[in-house]
Amino acid sequence: MHELKCKTMSKSIFYHAGCPVCLSAEHDIINLVGAENVEVVNIGENRNRIQEAEKAGVTSVPALVTPNGNTLHINFGASMADVKGSN
Amino acid sequence: MHELKCKTMSKSIFYHAGCPVCLSAEHDIINLVGAENVEVVNIGENRNRIQEAEKAGVTSVPALVTPNGNTLHINFGASMADVKGSN
């Protein structure tokens, strides 16, 4: 359990909402960083992670939160307001 | 010479213009991808590479062009029009 947590902490998190721009960027990020180094979270489906994403500074998707906590917004796909509105 | 070209072709290219947003993103990208896998180009200073960046689809900086030719625009720093206007 402890080991799992440590591993998770050193990964980047890629937040997306399933849109075509998101999926294209996901593909590129995984190619660049390696699938083992990034956790992919679809906040359109996994809505209980929206708050965590916003807390990390994610204002649009796709976005990559780096292990040191910086948020990189990548090619604009959808605003968080759009994601939250799409039930 | 041939070897150099091959190596360059498999690298990503990070285009920036020296702005704080660019430098912060550069730091993150190098941490994620590794300095040996990315060529950093300041098109504010190295203006003869602006055309190449635009041809790759760069419309704002910072931006990362991946080895397969996809362009990822990262946290908005400056539009290409701004870069071209700042002599």
Coordinates of N, CA, C and O in Angstrom, one line a residue, chain B:
Chain B
M1 N 27.3 13.6 -40.1 CA 26.2 14.5 -40.6 C 24.9 13.8 -40.7 O 23.9 14.3 -40.2
H2 N 24.9 12.6 -41.3 CA 23.7 11.8 -41.4 C 23.2 11.5 -40.0 O 22.0 11.6 -39.7
E3 N 24.1 11.0 -39.2 CA 23.7 10.6 -37.8 C 23.1 11.7 -37.1 O 22.1 11.6 -36.4
L4 N 23.7 12.9 -37.2 CA 23.1 14.1 -36.5 C 21.7 14.3 -37.0 O 20.8 14.6 -36.1
K5 N 21.5 14.2 -38.3 CA 20.1 14.5 -38.8 C 19.1 13.5 -38.2 O 18.0 13.9 -37.8
C6 N 19.5 12.2 -38.2 CA 18.6 11.2 -37.7 C 18.3 11.5 -36.2 O 17.1 11.4 -35.8
K7 N 19.3 11.9 -35.5 CA 19.1 12.1 -34.1 C 18.1 13.3 -33.9 O 17.2 13.3 -33.1
T8 N 18.3 14.3 -34.7 CA 17.5 15.5 -34.6 C 16.0 15.2 -34.9 O 15.1 15.6 -34.3
M9 N 15.8 14.3 -35.9 CA 14.5 14.0 -36.4 C 13.7 13.3 -35.3 O 12.5 13.3 -35.3
S10 N 14.4 12.6 -34.4 CA 13.6 11.8 -33.3 C 13.4 12.6 -32.1 O 12.8 12.2 -31.1
K11 N 13.9 13.8 -32.1 CA 13.7 14.7 -30.9 C 12.4 15.5 -31.0 O 11.9 15.8 -32.1
S12 N 11.8 15.9 -29.9 CA 10.8 16.9 -29.9 C 11.5 18.3 -30.0 O 12.7 18.4 -29.7
I13 N 10.7 19.3 -30.4 CA 11.3 20.6 -30.5 C 10.3 21.5 -29.6 O 9.1 21.5 -29.8
F14 N 10.9 22.2 -28.6 CA 10.2 23.1 -27.8 C 10.5 24.5 -28.2 O 11.6 25.0 -28.1
Y15 N 9.4 25.2 -28.7 CA 9.6 26.5 -29.2 C 9.1 27.5 -28.1 O 8.0 27.3 -27.5
H16 N 9.9 28.5 -27.8 CA 9.5 29.5 -26.8 C 10.0 30.8 -27.2 O 10.6 31.0 -28.2
A17 N 9.6 31.8 -26.4 CA 10.0 33.2 -26.7 C 10.6 33.9 -25.5 O 10.6 35.1 -25.4
G18 N 11.0 33.1 -24.5 CA 11.7 33.7 -23.4 C 10.8 34.3 -22.3 O 11.3 34.7 -21.2
C19 N 9.5 34.2 -22.5 CA 8.6 34.7 -21.4 C 8.6 33.8 -20.2 O 9.0 32.7 -20.3
P20 N 8.2 34.4 -19.1 CA 8.1 33.5 -17.8 C 7.3 32.3 -18.0 O 7.7 31.2 -17.5
V21 N 6.2 32.3 -18.6 CA 5.3 31.1 -18.9 C 6.1 30.1 -19.7 O 6.1 28.9 -19.4
C22 N 6.9 30.6 -20.7 CA 7.7 29.7 -21.5 C 8.7 29.0 -20.7 O 8.9 27.8 -20.8
L23 N 9.4 29.8 -19.9 CA 10.6 29.2 -19.1 C 10.1 28.2 -18.1 O 10.7 27.2 -17.9
S24 N 9.0 28.5 -17.5 CA 8.4 27.5 -16.5 C 8.0 26.2 -17.2 O 8.3 25.1 -16.8
A25 N 7.3 26.4 -18.4 CA 6.9 25.2 -19.2 C 8.2 24.4 -19.7 O 8.2 23.2 -19.7
E26 N 9.2 25.1 -20.1 CA 10.4 24.5 -20.6 C 11.0 23.6 -19.5 O 11.4 22.5 -19.7
H27 N 11.1 24.1 -18.3 CA 11.6 23.4 -17.1 C 10.8 22.1 -16.9 O 11.3 21.0 -16.7
D28 N 9.4 22.2 -17.0 CA 8.6 21.0 -16.8 C 8.8 20.0 -17.9 O 8.8 18.8 -17.6
I29 N 8.8 20.5 -19.1 CA 8.9 19.6 -20.3 C 10.3 18.8 -20.2 O 10.3 17.6 -20.4
I30 N 11.3 19.5 -19.8 CA 12.7 18.9 -19.8 C 12.7 17.9 -18.6 O 13.2 16.8 -18.8
N31 N 12.0 18.2 -17.5 CA 11.9 17.2 -16.4 C 11.2 16.0 -16.9 O 11.5 14.8 -16.5
L32 N 10.1 16.1 -17.7 CA 9.2 15.0 -18.1 C 9.9 14.2 -19.2 O 9.8 13.0 -19.1
V33 N 10.4 14.9 -20.2 CA 10.9 14.2 -21.4 C 12.4 13.9 -21.4 O 12.8 12.9 -22.0
G34 N 13.1 14.6 -20.6 CA 14.6 14.5 -20.6 C 15.2 15.5 -21.5 O 14.8 15.6 -22.7
A35 N 16.2 16.2 -21.1 CA 16.9 17.2 -21.9 C 17.4 16.7 -23.2 O 17.5 17.4 -24.2
E36 N 17.8 15.4 -23.2 CA 18.4 14.8 -24.4 C 17.4 14.5 -25.5 O 17.7 14.3 -26.6
N37 N 16.1 14.6 -25.1 CA 15.0 14.3 -26.1 C 14.3 15.5 -26.6 O 13.3 15.4 -27.3
V38 N 14.8 16.7 -26.3 CA 14.1 17.9 -26.7 C 15.1 19.0 -27.1 O 16.1 19.3 -26.4
E39 N 14.8 19.6 -28.3 CA 15.6 20.7 -28.7 C 14.9 22.0 -28.3 O 13.7 22.1 -28.6
V40 N 15.5 22.9 -27.6 CA 14.9 24.1 -27.2 C 15.2 25.2 -28.1 O 16.4 25.5 -28.4
V41 N 14.2 25.9 -28.7 CA 14.5 27.0 -29.6 C 13.7 28.2 -29.2 O 12.5 28.2 -29.0
N42 N 14.5 29.3 -28.9 CA 13.9 30.6 -28.6 C 13.7 31.3 -29.9 O 14.6 31.9 -30.5
I43 N 12.4 31.3 -30.3 CA 12.2 32.0 -31.6 C 12.0 33.5 -31.5 O 11.9 34.2 -32.5
G44 N 12.1 34.0 -30.2 CA 12.2 35.4 -30.0 C 13.6 35.9 -30.5 O 13.8 37.0 -31.1
E45 N 14.6 35.1 -30.1 CA 16.0 35.4 -30.5 C 16.4 34.8 -31.9 O 17.0 35.5 -32.7
N46 N 16.0 33.6 -32.1 CA 16.4 32.9 -33.3 C 15.3 33.0 -34.3 O 14.6 32.0 -34.6
R47 N 15.1 34.2 -34.8 CA 13.9 34.5 -35.6 C 13.8 33.8 -37.0 O 12.8 33.7 -37.5
N48 N 15.0 33.3 -37.4 CA 14.9 32.5 -38.7 C 14.3 31.2 -38.5 O 14.1 30.4 -39.5
R49 N 13.9 30.8 -37.3 CA 13.2 29.5 -37.1 C 11.7 29.7 -37.0 O 10.9 28.8 -36.7
I50 N 11.2 31.0 -37.0 CA 9.8 31.3 -36.9 C 9.0 30.6 -38.0 O 7.9 30.0 -37.7
Q51 N 9.5 30.7 -39.2 CA 8.7 30.1 -40.3 C 8.5 28.6 -40.2 O 7.4 28.0 -40.4
E52 N 9.6 27.9 -39.8 CA 9.6 26.5 -39.5 C 8.6 26.1 -38.4 O 7.8 25.2 -38.5
A53 N 8.5 26.9 -37.4 CA 7.6 26.7 -36.3 C 6.1 26.9 -36.8 O 5.3 26.0 -36.5
E54 N 5.9 27.9 -37.6 CA 4.5 28.1 -38.1 C 4.1 27.0 -39.0 O 3.0 26.5 -39.0
K55 N 5.1 26.5 -39.8 CA 4.8 25.4 -40.7 C 4.4 24.1 -39.9 O 3.6 23.3 -40.4
A56 N 5.0 24.0 -38.7 CA 4.7 22.8 -37.9 C 3.3 23.0 -37.2 O 2.9 22.1 -36.4
G57 N 2.7 24.2 -37.4 CA 1.4 24.4 -36.8 C 1.4 25.1 -35.4 O 0.4 25.2 -34.7
V58 N 2.6 25.7 -35.1 CA 2.7 26.5 -33.9 C 2.0 27.8 -34.0 O 2.3 28.6 -34.9
T59 N 0.9 28.0 -33.2 CA 0.2 29.3 -33.3 C 0.5 30.2 -32.0 O 0.1 31.3 -32.0
S60 N 1.0 29.5 -31.0 CA 1.4 30.3 -29.8 C 2.5 29.6 -29.1 O 2.8 28.4 -29.4
V61 N 3.2 30.3 -28.3 CA 4.3 29.7 -27.5 C 4.0 29.8 -26.0 O 3.3 30.7 -25.6
P62 N 4.5 28.9 -25.2 CA 5.3 27.7 -25.5 C 4.6 26.6 -26.3 O 3.4 26.5 -26.1
A63 N 5.3 25.9 -27.1 CA 4.7 24.8 -27.8 C 5.7 23.7 -28.0 O 6.9 24.0 -28.2
L64 N 5.2 22.5 -28.0 CA 6.1 21.3 -28.2 C 5.7 20.6 -29.5 O 4.5 20.2 -29.6
V65 N 6.6 20.5 -30.4 CA 6.3 19.7 -31.6 C 7.0 18.3 -31.4 O 8.2 18.2 -31.2
T66 N 6.1 17.3 -31.4 CA 6.6 15.9 -31.1 C 7.3 15.3 -32.3 O 7.2 15.8 -33.4
P67 N 8.1 14.2 -32.1 CA 8.8 13.6 -33.2 C 7.9 13.2 -34.4 O 8.3 13.2 -35.5
N68 N 6.6 12.9 -34.1 CA 5.7 12.5 -35.2 C 5.0 13.7 -35.8 O 4.1 13.5 -36.6
G69 N 5.4 14.9 -35.4 CA 4.9 16.1 -36.1 C 3.7 16.7 -35.5 O 3.1 17.7 -36.0
N70 N 3.2 16.2 -34.3 CA 2.0 16.8 -33.7 C 2.5 18.0 -32.8 O 3.6 18.0 -32.3
T71 N 1.7 19.0 -32.8 CA 2.0 20.2 -32.0 C 1.2 20.3 -30.8 O -0.1 20.3 -30.9
L72 N 1.8 20.4 -29.7 CA 1.1 20.6 -28.4 C 1.3 22.0 -27.9 O 2.5 22.4 -27.6
H73 N 0.3 22.8 -27.9 CA 0.4 24.1 -27.3 C 0.2 24.0 -25.8 O -0.7 23.4 -25.4
I74 N 1.2 24.6 -25.1 CA 1.2 24.5 -23.7 C 0.8 25.9 -23.1 O 0.9 26.9 -23.8
N75 N 0.5 25.9 -21.8 CA 0.1 27.1 -21.1 C 0.4 28.4 -21.9 O 1.6 28.7 -22.2
F76 N -0.6 29.1 -22.3 CA -0.4 30.2 -23.3 C 0.5 31.3 -22.7 O 0.4 31.8 -21.6
G77 N 1.5 31.6 -23.5 CA 2.5 32.6 -23.2 C 2.4 33.8 -24.1 O 2.1 34.9 -23.7
A78 N 2.5 33.6 -25.4 CA 2.4 34.6 -26.4 C 2.0 34.1 -27.7 O 2.3 32.9 -28.1
S79 N 1.2 34.8 -28.5 CA 0.8 34.4 -29.8 C 2.0 34.6 -30.8 O 2.9 35.4 -30.5
M80 N 2.0 33.9 -31.9 CA 3.0 34.0 -32.9 C 3.1 35.5 -33.4 O 4.1 36.0 -33.7
A81 N 1.9 36.1 -33.5 CA 1.8 37.5 -33.9 C 2.6 38.4 -33.0 O 3.3 39.3 -33.4
D82 N 2.5 38.1 -31.7 CA 3.2 38.9 -30.7 C 4.7 38.7 -30.9 O 5.5 39.6 -30.8
V83 N 5.1 37.4 -31.1 CA 6.5 37.1 -31.2 C 7.1 37.8 -32.5 O 8.1 38.4 -32.4
K84 N 6.3 37.8 -33.5 CA 6.8 38.4 -34.8 C 6.8 39.9 -34.7 O 7.7 40.5 -35.3
G85 N 5.9 40.5 -33.9 CA 5.9 41.9 -33.7 C 7.0 42.5 -32.8 O 7.3 43.7 -32.9
S86 N 7.6 41.6 -32.0 CA 8.5 42.2 -31.0 C 9.9 42.1 -31.5 O 10.7 41.2 -31.3
N87 N 10.3 43.1 -32.2 CA 11.7 43.2 -32.8 C 12.6 43.9 -31.8 O 12.3 44.8 -31.1

